PDB file of C-alpha atoms in Angstrom:
ATOM      1  CA  MET G  30     110.033 -56.430 101.172  1.00  0.00           C
ATOM      2  CA  THR G  31     106.909 -55.240 103.096  1.00  0.00           C
ATOM      3  CA  LEU G  32     103.539 -56.964 103.567  1.00  0.00           C
ATOM      4  CA  LEU G  33     101.109 -53.877 103.603  1.00  0.00           C
ATOM      5  CA  ARG G  34      97.801 -55.671 103.878  1.00  0.00           C
ATOM      6  CA  VAL G  35      97.304 -58.433 106.815  1.00  0.00           C
ATOM      7  CA  TYR G  36      94.270 -59.404 108.239  1.00  0.00           C
ATOM      8  CA  THR G  37      94.520 -61.153 111.543  1.00  0.00           C
ATOM      9  CA  GLU G  38      92.321 -63.126 114.408  1.00  0.00           C
ATOM     10  CA  TYR G  39      91.206 -59.457 115.337  1.00  0.00           C
ATOM     11  CA  SER G  40      89.273 -59.262 111.917  1.00  0.00           C
ATOM     12  CA  MET G  41      86.232 -61.064 113.349  1.00  0.00           C
ATOM     13  CA  LEU G  42      85.610 -64.329 111.664  1.00  0.00           C
ATOM     14  CA  THR G  43      87.682 -63.258 108.529  1.00  0.00           C
ATOM     15  CA  GLY G  44      91.304 -63.657 109.205  1.00  0.00           C
ATOM     16  CA  GLU G  45      93.218 -66.504 110.718  1.00  0.00           C
ATOM     17  CA  CYS G  46      96.771 -65.041 111.527  1.00  0.00           C
ATOM     18  CA  ARG G  47      97.598 -65.094 115.165  1.00  0.00           C
ATOM     19  CA  LEU G  48     100.024 -62.473 116.280  1.00  0.00           C
ATOM     20  CA  GLU G  49     102.920 -63.997 117.188  1.00  0.00           C
ATOM     21  CA  GLU G  50     102.687 -66.826 114.234  1.00  0.00           C
ATOM     22  CA  LEU G  51     102.413 -63.857 112.028  1.00  0.00           C
ATOM     23  CA  ALA G  52     105.741 -62.417 113.468  1.00  0.00           C
ATOM     24  CA  GLU G  53     107.527 -65.690 113.203  1.00  0.00           C
ATOM     25  CA  ARG G  54     106.859 -66.563 109.569  1.00  0.00           C
ATOM     26  CA  ALA G  55     107.320 -62.975 108.530  1.00  0.00           C
ATOM     27  CA  SER G  56     110.507 -63.435 109.973  1.00  0.00           C
ATOM     28  CA  GLU G  57     111.337 -67.000 108.261  1.00  0.00           C
ATOM     29  CA  LEU G  58     110.545 -65.358 105.233  1.00  0.00           C
ATOM     30  CA  SER G  59     112.801 -62.280 105.421  1.00  0.00           C
ATOM     31  CA  TYR G  60     110.253 -59.745 105.543  1.00  0.00           C
ATOM     32  CA  ALA G  61     111.275 -56.186 106.711  1.00  0.00           C
ATOM     33  CA  ALA G  62     107.850 -54.804 107.646  1.00  0.00           C
ATOM     34  CA  VAL G  63     104.358 -56.257 108.187  1.00  0.00           C
ATOM     35  CA  ALA G  64     101.242 -54.163 108.358  1.00  0.00           C
ATOM     36  CA  LYS G  65      98.356 -55.155 110.671  1.00  0.00           C
ATOM     37  CA  THR G  66      95.410 -54.008 108.991  1.00  0.00           C
ATOM     38  CA  ASP G  67      92.213 -55.528 110.565  1.00  0.00           C
ATOM     39  CA  VAL G  68      88.915 -54.218 109.430  1.00  0.00           C
ATOM     40  CA  GLY G  69      87.870 -51.002 111.474  1.00  0.00           C
ATOM     41  CA  THR G  70      90.171 -51.985 114.672  1.00  0.00           C
ATOM     42  CA  LEU G  71      93.401 -51.617 116.178  1.00  0.00           C
ATOM     43  CA  ALA G  72      93.071 -54.167 118.624  1.00  0.00           C
ATOM     44  CA  GLY G  73      96.067 -56.012 119.097  1.00  0.00           C
ATOM     45  CA  SER G  74      98.332 -53.656 117.566  1.00  0.00           C
ATOM     46  CA  LEU G  75     100.611 -53.316 120.855  1.00  0.00           C
ATOM     47  CA  GLU G  76     100.868 -57.059 121.009  1.00  0.00           C
ATOM     48  CA  PHE G  77     101.457 -57.564 117.456  1.00  0.00           C
ATOM     49  CA  SER G  78     104.470 -54.562 117.593  1.00  0.00           C
ATOM     50  CA  GLU G  79     106.328 -56.305 120.421  1.00  0.00           C
ATOM     51  CA  TYR G  80     106.235 -59.826 118.761  1.00  0.00           C
ATOM     52  CA  ALA G  81     107.599 -58.209 115.281  1.00  0.00           C
ATOM     53  CA  ARG G  82     110.300 -56.165 117.047  1.00  0.00           C
ATOM     54  CA  GLN G  83     111.512 -59.261 118.775  1.00  0.00           C
ATOM     55  CA  LYS G  84     111.651 -60.846 115.274  1.00  0.00           C
ATOM     56  CA  GLY G  85     113.321 -57.880 113.779  1.00  0.00           C
ATOM     57  CA  ILE G  86     110.269 -56.822 111.745  1.00  0.00           C
ATOM     58  CA  ASN G  87     109.098 -53.091 111.495  1.00  0.00           C
ATOM     59  CA  PRO G  88     105.481 -53.375 112.523  1.00  0.00           C
ATOM     60  CA  LEU G  89     103.161 -51.192 110.623  1.00  0.00           C
ATOM     61  CA  ILE G  90     100.053 -50.153 112.627  1.00  0.00           C
ATOM     62  CA  GLY G  91      96.876 -49.450 110.690  1.00  0.00           C
ATOM     63  CA  CYS G  92      93.309 -50.742 109.787  1.00  0.00           C
ATOM     64  CA  GLU G  93      90.865 -50.893 106.886  1.00  0.00           C
ATOM     65  CA  ILE G  94      87.953 -48.812 106.845  1.00  0.00           C
ATOM     66  CA  THR G  95      85.070 -48.096 104.273  1.00  0.00           C
ATOM     67  CA  SER G  96      83.776 -44.690 103.131  1.00  0.00           C
ATOM     68  CA  PHE G  97      81.810 -43.175 100.216  1.00  0.00           C
ATOM     69  CA  VAL G  98      83.517 -40.855  97.950  1.00  0.00           C
ATOM     70  CA  LYS G  99      81.971 -39.369  94.927  1.00  0.00           C
ATOM     71  CA  GLY G 100      79.034 -41.773  95.379  1.00  0.00           C
ATOM     72  CA  GLU G 101      81.314 -44.754  95.381  1.00  0.00           C
ATOM     73  CA  LYS G 102      81.826 -46.843  98.108  1.00  0.00           C
ATOM     74  CA  VAL G 103      85.597 -47.355  98.740  1.00  0.00           C
ATOM     75  CA  SER G 104      87.981 -49.416 100.865  1.00  0.00           C
ATOM     76  CA  LEU G 105      91.151 -47.997 102.226  1.00  0.00           C
ATOM     77  CA  ILE G 106      94.041 -49.383 104.339  1.00  0.00           C
ATOM     78  CA  ILE G 107      95.120 -46.517 106.678  1.00  0.00           C
ATOM     79  CA  ILE G 108      98.739 -46.695 107.994  1.00  0.00           C
ATOM     80  CA  ALA G 109     100.297 -44.981 110.754  1.00  0.00           C
ATOM     81  CA  MET G 110     103.550 -43.299 109.854  1.00  0.00           C
ATOM     82  CA  ASN G 111     104.655 -42.073 113.016  1.00  0.00           C
ATOM     83  CA  ASP G 112     102.807 -41.418 116.812  1.00  0.00           C
ATOM     84  CA  ASP G 113     100.848 -38.678 115.604  1.00  0.00           C
ATOM     85  CA  GLY G 114      99.354 -40.999 112.635  1.00  0.00           C
ATOM     86  CA  ILE G 115      98.367 -43.485 115.193  1.00  0.00           C
ATOM     87  CA  SER G 116      96.236 -41.073 116.928  1.00  0.00           C
ATOM     88  CA  ASP G 117      94.589 -40.179 113.982  1.00  0.00           C
ATOM     89  CA  ILE G 118      94.012 -43.818 112.993  1.00  0.00           C
ATOM     90  CA  ASN G 119      92.252 -43.894 116.340  1.00  0.00           C
ATOM     91  CA  VAL G 120      89.805 -41.359 115.028  1.00  0.00           C
ATOM     92  CA  PHE G 121      89.254 -43.571 111.828  1.00  0.00           C
ATOM     93  CA  SER G 122      88.773 -46.577 113.917  1.00  0.00           C
ATOM     94  CA  SER G 123      86.206 -45.084 116.598  1.00  0.00           C
ATOM     95  CA  PHE G 124      84.026 -43.937 113.618  1.00  0.00           C
ATOM     96  CA  ALA G 125      84.181 -47.270 111.530  1.00  0.00           C
ATOM     97  CA  MET G 126      83.301 -48.886 114.925  1.00  0.00           C
ATOM     98  CA  THR G 127      80.142 -46.643 115.806  1.00  0.00           C
ATOM     99  CA  GLU G 128      78.821 -45.183 112.700  1.00  0.00           C
ATOM    100  CA  LYS G 129      76.154 -46.877 110.937  1.00  0.00           C
ATOM    101  CA  ASN G 130      77.476 -49.901 108.860  1.00  0.00           C
ATOM    102  CA  GLY G 131      80.906 -49.128 109.665  1.00  0.00           C
ATOM    103  CA  LEU G 132      81.203 -46.239 107.028  1.00  0.00           C
ATOM    104  CA  VAL G 133      83.452 -43.233 107.886  1.00  0.00           C
ATOM    105  CA  PRO G 134      82.336 -39.998 106.819  1.00  0.00           C
ATOM    106  CA  GLU G 135      84.682 -38.575 104.163  1.00  0.00           C
ATOM    107  CA  SER G 136      84.619 -34.975 105.607  1.00  0.00           C
ATOM    108  CA  ILE G 137      87.200 -35.983 108.135  1.00  0.00           C
ATOM    109  CA  PHE G 138      89.606 -37.278 105.734  1.00  0.00           C
ATOM    110  CA  GLU G 139      91.678 -34.263 105.094  1.00  0.00           C
ATOM    111  CA  LYS G 140      91.995 -33.089 108.751  1.00  0.00           C
ATOM    112  CA  TYR G 141      93.470 -36.603 110.012  1.00  0.00           C
ATOM    113  CA  SER G 142      95.440 -37.384 106.901  1.00  0.00           C
ATOM    114  CA  GLU G 143      98.968 -35.477 107.301  1.00  0.00           C
ATOM    115  CA  ASN G 144     100.445 -38.512 109.164  1.00  0.00           C
ATOM    116  CA  VAL G 145      99.143 -41.331 107.687  1.00  0.00           C
ATOM    117  CA  VAL G 146      99.277 -43.321 104.336  1.00  0.00           C
ATOM    118  CA  ALA G 147      96.118 -44.173 102.580  1.00  0.00           C
ATOM    119  CA  ILE G 148      95.948 -47.198 100.303  1.00  0.00           C
ATOM    120  CA  ALA G 149      92.809 -47.749  98.121  1.00  0.00           C
ATOM    121  CA  VAL G 150      92.206 -51.571  97.832  1.00  0.00           C
ATOM    122  CA  GLY G 151      89.577 -53.268  95.604  1.00  0.00           C
ATOM    123  CA  PHE G 152      89.798 -49.936  93.503  1.00  0.00           C
ATOM    124  CA  ASN G 153      89.656 -52.322  90.213  1.00  0.00           C
ATOM    125  CA  SER G 154      85.844 -53.079  90.791  1.00  0.00           C
ATOM    126  CA  ILE G 155      85.284 -48.942  90.698  1.00  0.00           C
ATOM    127  CA  TYR G 156      87.732 -48.878  87.366  1.00  0.00           C
ATOM    128  CA  GLU G 157      86.012 -51.564  85.727  1.00  0.00           C
ATOM    129  CA  LYS G 158      82.421 -50.351  86.257  1.00  0.00           C
ATOM    130  CA  HIS G 159      83.461 -46.801  84.603  1.00  0.00           C
ATOM    131  CA  GLN G 160      85.848 -48.253  81.808  1.00  0.00           C
ATOM    132  CA  LYS G 161      83.553 -46.733  79.420  1.00  0.00           C
ATOM    133  CA  SER G 162      83.521 -43.301  81.040  1.00  0.00           C
ATOM    134  CA  GLU G 163      86.743 -43.064  83.214  1.00  0.00           C
ATOM    135  CA  TYR G 164      86.281 -39.655  84.080  1.00  0.00           C
ATOM    136  CA  LYS G 165      83.667 -41.111  87.028  1.00  0.00           C
ATOM    137  CA  ALA G 166      86.497 -42.955  88.494  1.00  0.00           C
ATOM    138  CA  GLU G 167      89.076 -40.395  88.053  1.00  0.00           C
ATOM    139  CA  ARG G 168      86.645 -38.006  90.218  1.00  0.00           C
ATOM    140  CA  VAL G 169      87.218 -40.811  93.179  1.00  0.00           C
ATOM    141  CA  LEU G 170      90.487 -41.151  92.402  1.00  0.00           C
ATOM    142  CA  GLN G 171      91.278 -37.320  92.400  1.00  0.00           C
ATOM    143  CA  LYS G 172      89.020 -36.760  95.614  1.00  0.00           C
ATOM    144  CA  LEU G 173      91.248 -39.339  97.411  1.00  0.00           C
ATOM    145  CA  ARG G 174      94.345 -37.881  96.291  1.00  0.00           C
ATOM    146  CA  ASP G 175      93.369 -34.472  97.263  1.00  0.00           C
ATOM    147  CA  ASP G 176      92.650 -35.603 100.814  1.00  0.00           C
ATOM    148  CA  PHE G 177      95.690 -37.718 101.451  1.00  0.00           C
ATOM    149  CA  PRO G 178      99.025 -36.505 100.974  1.00  0.00           C
ATOM    150  CA  ASN G 179     100.426 -40.014 100.864  1.00  0.00           C
ATOM    151  CA  PHE G 180      97.793 -41.792  98.809  1.00  0.00           C
ATOM    152  CA  TYR G 181      98.279 -44.924  96.695  1.00  0.00           C
ATOM    153  CA  VAL G 182      96.297 -47.697  95.054  1.00  0.00           C
ATOM    154  CA  GLY G 183      96.726 -51.180  96.014  1.00  0.00           C
ATOM    155  CA  LEU G 184      97.316 -53.490  93.353  1.00  0.00           C
ATOM    156  CA  GLU G 185      96.149 -57.328  93.471  1.00  0.00           C
ATOM    157  CA  ARG G 186      96.984 -60.499  91.484  1.00  0.00           C
ATOM    158  CA  MET G 187      96.795 -63.969  92.303  1.00  0.00           C
ATOM    159  CA  PRO G 188      98.909 -66.390  90.300  1.00  0.00           C
ATOM    160  CA  TRP G 189      95.848 -67.576  88.127  1.00  0.00           C
ATOM    161  CA  GLU G 190      95.313 -64.345  87.164  1.00  0.00           C
ATOM    162  CA  SER G 191      96.333 -62.451  83.684  1.00  0.00           C
ATOM    163  CA  GLU G 192      98.641 -59.522  83.618  1.00  0.00           C
ATOM    164  CA  GLU G 193      96.442 -57.453  82.210  1.00  0.00           C
ATOM    165  CA  LYS G 194      94.071 -56.557  84.733  1.00  0.00           C
ATOM    166  CA  SER G 195      96.372 -55.369  86.942  1.00  0.00           C
ATOM    167  CA  PHE G 196      98.536 -53.646  83.968  1.00  0.00           C
ATOM    168  CA  LYS G 197      95.408 -51.390  82.929  1.00  0.00           C
ATOM    169  CA  LEU G 198      94.339 -50.446  86.558  1.00  0.00           C
ATOM    170  CA  TYR G 199      98.416 -49.335  86.780  1.00  0.00           C
ATOM    171  CA  ASN G 200      98.237 -47.240  83.643  1.00  0.00           C
ATOM    172  CA  PHE G 201      94.853 -45.897  84.649  1.00  0.00           C
ATOM    173  CA  CYS G 202      96.578 -44.471  88.018  1.00  0.00           C
ATOM    174  CA  ARG G 203      99.693 -43.268  86.265  1.00  0.00           C
ATOM    175  CA  LYS G 204      97.961 -41.212  83.871  1.00  0.00           C
ATOM    176  CA  ASN G 205      96.030 -39.843  87.387  1.00  0.00           C
ATOM    177  CA  PHE G 206      99.512 -39.316  88.916  1.00  0.00           C
ATOM    178  CA  VAL G 207      98.833 -41.849  91.613  1.00  0.00           C
ATOM    179  CA  ASN G 208     101.467 -44.516  92.311  1.00  0.00           C
ATOM    180  CA  CYS G 209     100.809 -48.058  93.093  1.00  0.00           C
ATOM    181  CA  VAL G 210     101.688 -50.564  95.653  1.00  0.00           C
ATOM    182  CA  ILE G 211     101.462 -54.498  96.132  1.00  0.00           C
ATOM    183  CA  ALA G 212      98.258 -54.952  98.115  1.00  0.00           C
ATOM    184  CA  ASN G 213      97.743 -58.623  97.891  1.00  0.00           C
ATOM    185  CA  PRO G 214      95.327 -59.579 101.057  1.00  0.00           C
ATOM    186  CA  VAL G 215      96.743 -61.937 103.565  1.00  0.00           C
ATOM    187  CA  TYR G 216      94.146 -63.818 105.634  1.00  0.00           C
ATOM    188  CA  LEU G 217      96.455 -67.011 106.931  1.00  0.00           C
ATOM    189  CA  THR G 218     100.077 -67.060 107.887  1.00  0.00           C
ATOM    190  CA  LYS G 219     100.363 -70.449 105.999  1.00  0.00           C
ATOM    191  CA  LYS G 220      98.640 -72.157 103.027  1.00  0.00           C
ATOM    192  CA  GLU G 221      97.968 -75.508 105.069  1.00  0.00           C
ATOM    193  CA  ASN G 222      95.704 -73.531 107.484  1.00  0.00           C
ATOM    194  CA  ALA G 223      93.309 -72.884 105.018  1.00  0.00           C
ATOM    195  CA  GLU G 224      90.636 -75.359 106.547  1.00  0.00           C
ATOM    196  CA  ALA G 225      90.591 -72.572 109.427  1.00  0.00           C
ATOM    197  CA  LEU G 226      88.991 -70.365 106.983  1.00  0.00           C
ATOM    198  CA  VAL G 227      86.439 -72.811 105.839  1.00  0.00           C
ATOM    199  CA  LEU G 228      85.272 -73.036 109.900  1.00  0.00           C
ATOM    200  CA  LEU G 229      84.977 -69.141 110.466  1.00  0.00           C
ATOM    201  CA  ASP G 230      83.010 -68.962 107.203  1.00  0.00           C
ATOM    202  CA  THR G 231      80.695 -71.541 108.324  1.00  0.00           C
ATOM    203  CA  ILE G 232      80.386 -70.145 111.826  1.00  0.00           C
ATOM    204  CA  LYS G 233      79.927 -66.732 110.166  1.00  0.00           C
ATOM    205  CA  ASN G 234      77.325 -67.529 107.098  1.00  0.00           C
ATOM    206  CA  GLY G 235      76.366 -71.246 107.900  1.00  0.00           C
ATOM    207  CA  PHE G 236      77.712 -72.065 104.625  1.00  0.00           C
ATOM    208  CA  ILE G 237      81.074 -71.524 102.828  1.00  0.00           C
ATOM    209  CA  SER G 238      81.078 -68.673 100.212  1.00  0.00           C
ATOM    210  CA  PRO G 239      82.793 -68.509  96.951  1.00  0.00           C
ATOM    211  CA  GLU G 240      84.832 -65.882  98.359  1.00  0.00           C
ATOM    212  CA  THR G 241      86.331 -68.294 101.128  1.00  0.00           C
ATOM    213  CA  GLU G 242      87.902 -70.696  98.389  1.00  0.00           C
ATOM    214  CA  GLU G 243      89.564 -67.354  96.788  1.00  0.00           C
ATOM    215  CA  ARG G 244      90.952 -66.618 100.366  1.00  0.00           C
ATOM    216  CA  LYS G 245      92.411 -70.023 100.916  1.00  0.00           C
ATOM    217  CA  GLU G 246      95.113 -68.818  98.396  1.00  0.00           C
ATOM    218  CA  CYS G 247      95.624 -65.762 100.394  1.00  0.00           C
ATOM    219  CA  TYR G 248      98.664 -66.542 102.546  1.00  0.00           C
ATOM    220  CA  ILE G 249     101.899 -64.968 103.267  1.00  0.00           C
ATOM    221  CA  ARG G 250     103.939 -65.921  99.962  1.00  0.00           C
ATOM    222  CA  THR G 251     107.735 -65.443  99.755  1.00  0.00           C
ATOM    223  CA  PRO G 252     108.902 -61.866  98.863  1.00  0.00           C
ATOM    224  CA  GLU G 253     110.406 -63.773  95.516  1.00  0.00           C
ATOM    225  CA  GLU G 254     106.700 -65.017  94.627  1.00  0.00           C
ATOM    226  CA  LEU G 255     105.022 -61.595  95.144  1.00  0.00           C
ATOM    227  CA  LYS G 256     107.657 -59.760  93.570  1.00  0.00           C
ATOM    228  CA  GLY G 257     107.066 -62.177  90.272  1.00  0.00           C
ATOM    229  CA  LEU G 258     103.332 -61.523  90.332  1.00  0.00           C
ATOM    230  CA  PHE G 259     103.907 -58.112  89.704  1.00  0.00           C
ATOM    231  CA  SER G 260     107.290 -58.124  87.713  1.00  0.00           C
ATOM    232  CA  HIS G 261     105.568 -56.318  84.544  1.00  0.00           C
ATOM    233  CA  LEU G 262     104.819 -53.241  86.574  1.00  0.00           C
ATOM    234  CA  LYS G 263     107.697 -50.500  86.959  1.00  0.00           C
ATOM    235  CA  TYR G 264     108.181 -49.225  90.597  1.00  0.00           C
ATOM    236  CA  VAL G 265     105.347 -51.300  92.256  1.00  0.00           C
ATOM    237  CA  TRP G 266     107.988 -53.135  94.187  1.00  0.00           C
ATOM    238  CA  GLU G 267     110.129 -50.538  95.140  1.00  0.00           C
ATOM    239  CA  ASN G 268     107.117 -48.366  96.172  1.00  0.00           C
ATOM    240  CA  THR G 269     106.085 -51.139  98.638  1.00  0.00           C
ATOM    241  CA  CYS G 270     109.343 -51.465 100.060  1.00  0.00           C
ATOM    242  CA  ARG G 271     109.665 -47.709 100.448  1.00  0.00           C
ATOM    243  CA  LEU G 272     106.416 -47.360 102.528  1.00  0.00           C
ATOM    244  CA  GLY G 273     107.612 -50.286 105.037  1.00  0.00           C
ATOM    245  CA  ARG G 274     110.847 -47.815 105.682  1.00  0.00           C
ATOM    246  CA  MET G 275     108.573 -44.797 105.883  1.00  0.00           C
ATOM    247  CA  CYS G 276     106.056 -45.954 108.243  1.00  0.00           C
TER     248      CYS G 276
END
């Protein structure tokens, strides 16, 4: 199984996962591949790769970027498929670190897309916003599909959420010939580390935000738990595992 969306201590005041502990915990739970996808940065990637390989885990190198596509703000997880892909991600990361508000221009996507996987995360908000006129969400999806040869939509579901929300987005993607993968975010190595997120949020904002209460549940679940959350969706599990072998 593959974890495709992990935020570590290098996602400033957002992720709790320490690199060595992340590799150790993923190994304990028998994950075959783990993607380090900190916001806008590749910092710590080499160190993480060394820890992961020591534990027999395939380290996936990536980061999260934000851009405007067809007028919509889109978050993308970009993961390298090979050494050329790492060079391409460095370009994305450079723009994320230097552009105003960290926004990466959509105009560079096609040029640097051949050796990376792109996963749209949080796309359900765009889909729900345009549910009555789906063509607007379809335009965003189709543009991303055209820009990235290896494009997916990341599905998210927490245990208390119904199957309906992820099922609707899954069907929308299939209608537009886009495959889906599991992209539940991971901010914690273990559930018992949740108080660290409270401390980070207090330092960052001066108070505990509602989002932090939700992030307390974003720890590394067992592969069986994760698979169970998406058992109602065909091929999503298989697609996620395949990406772990591709990259």
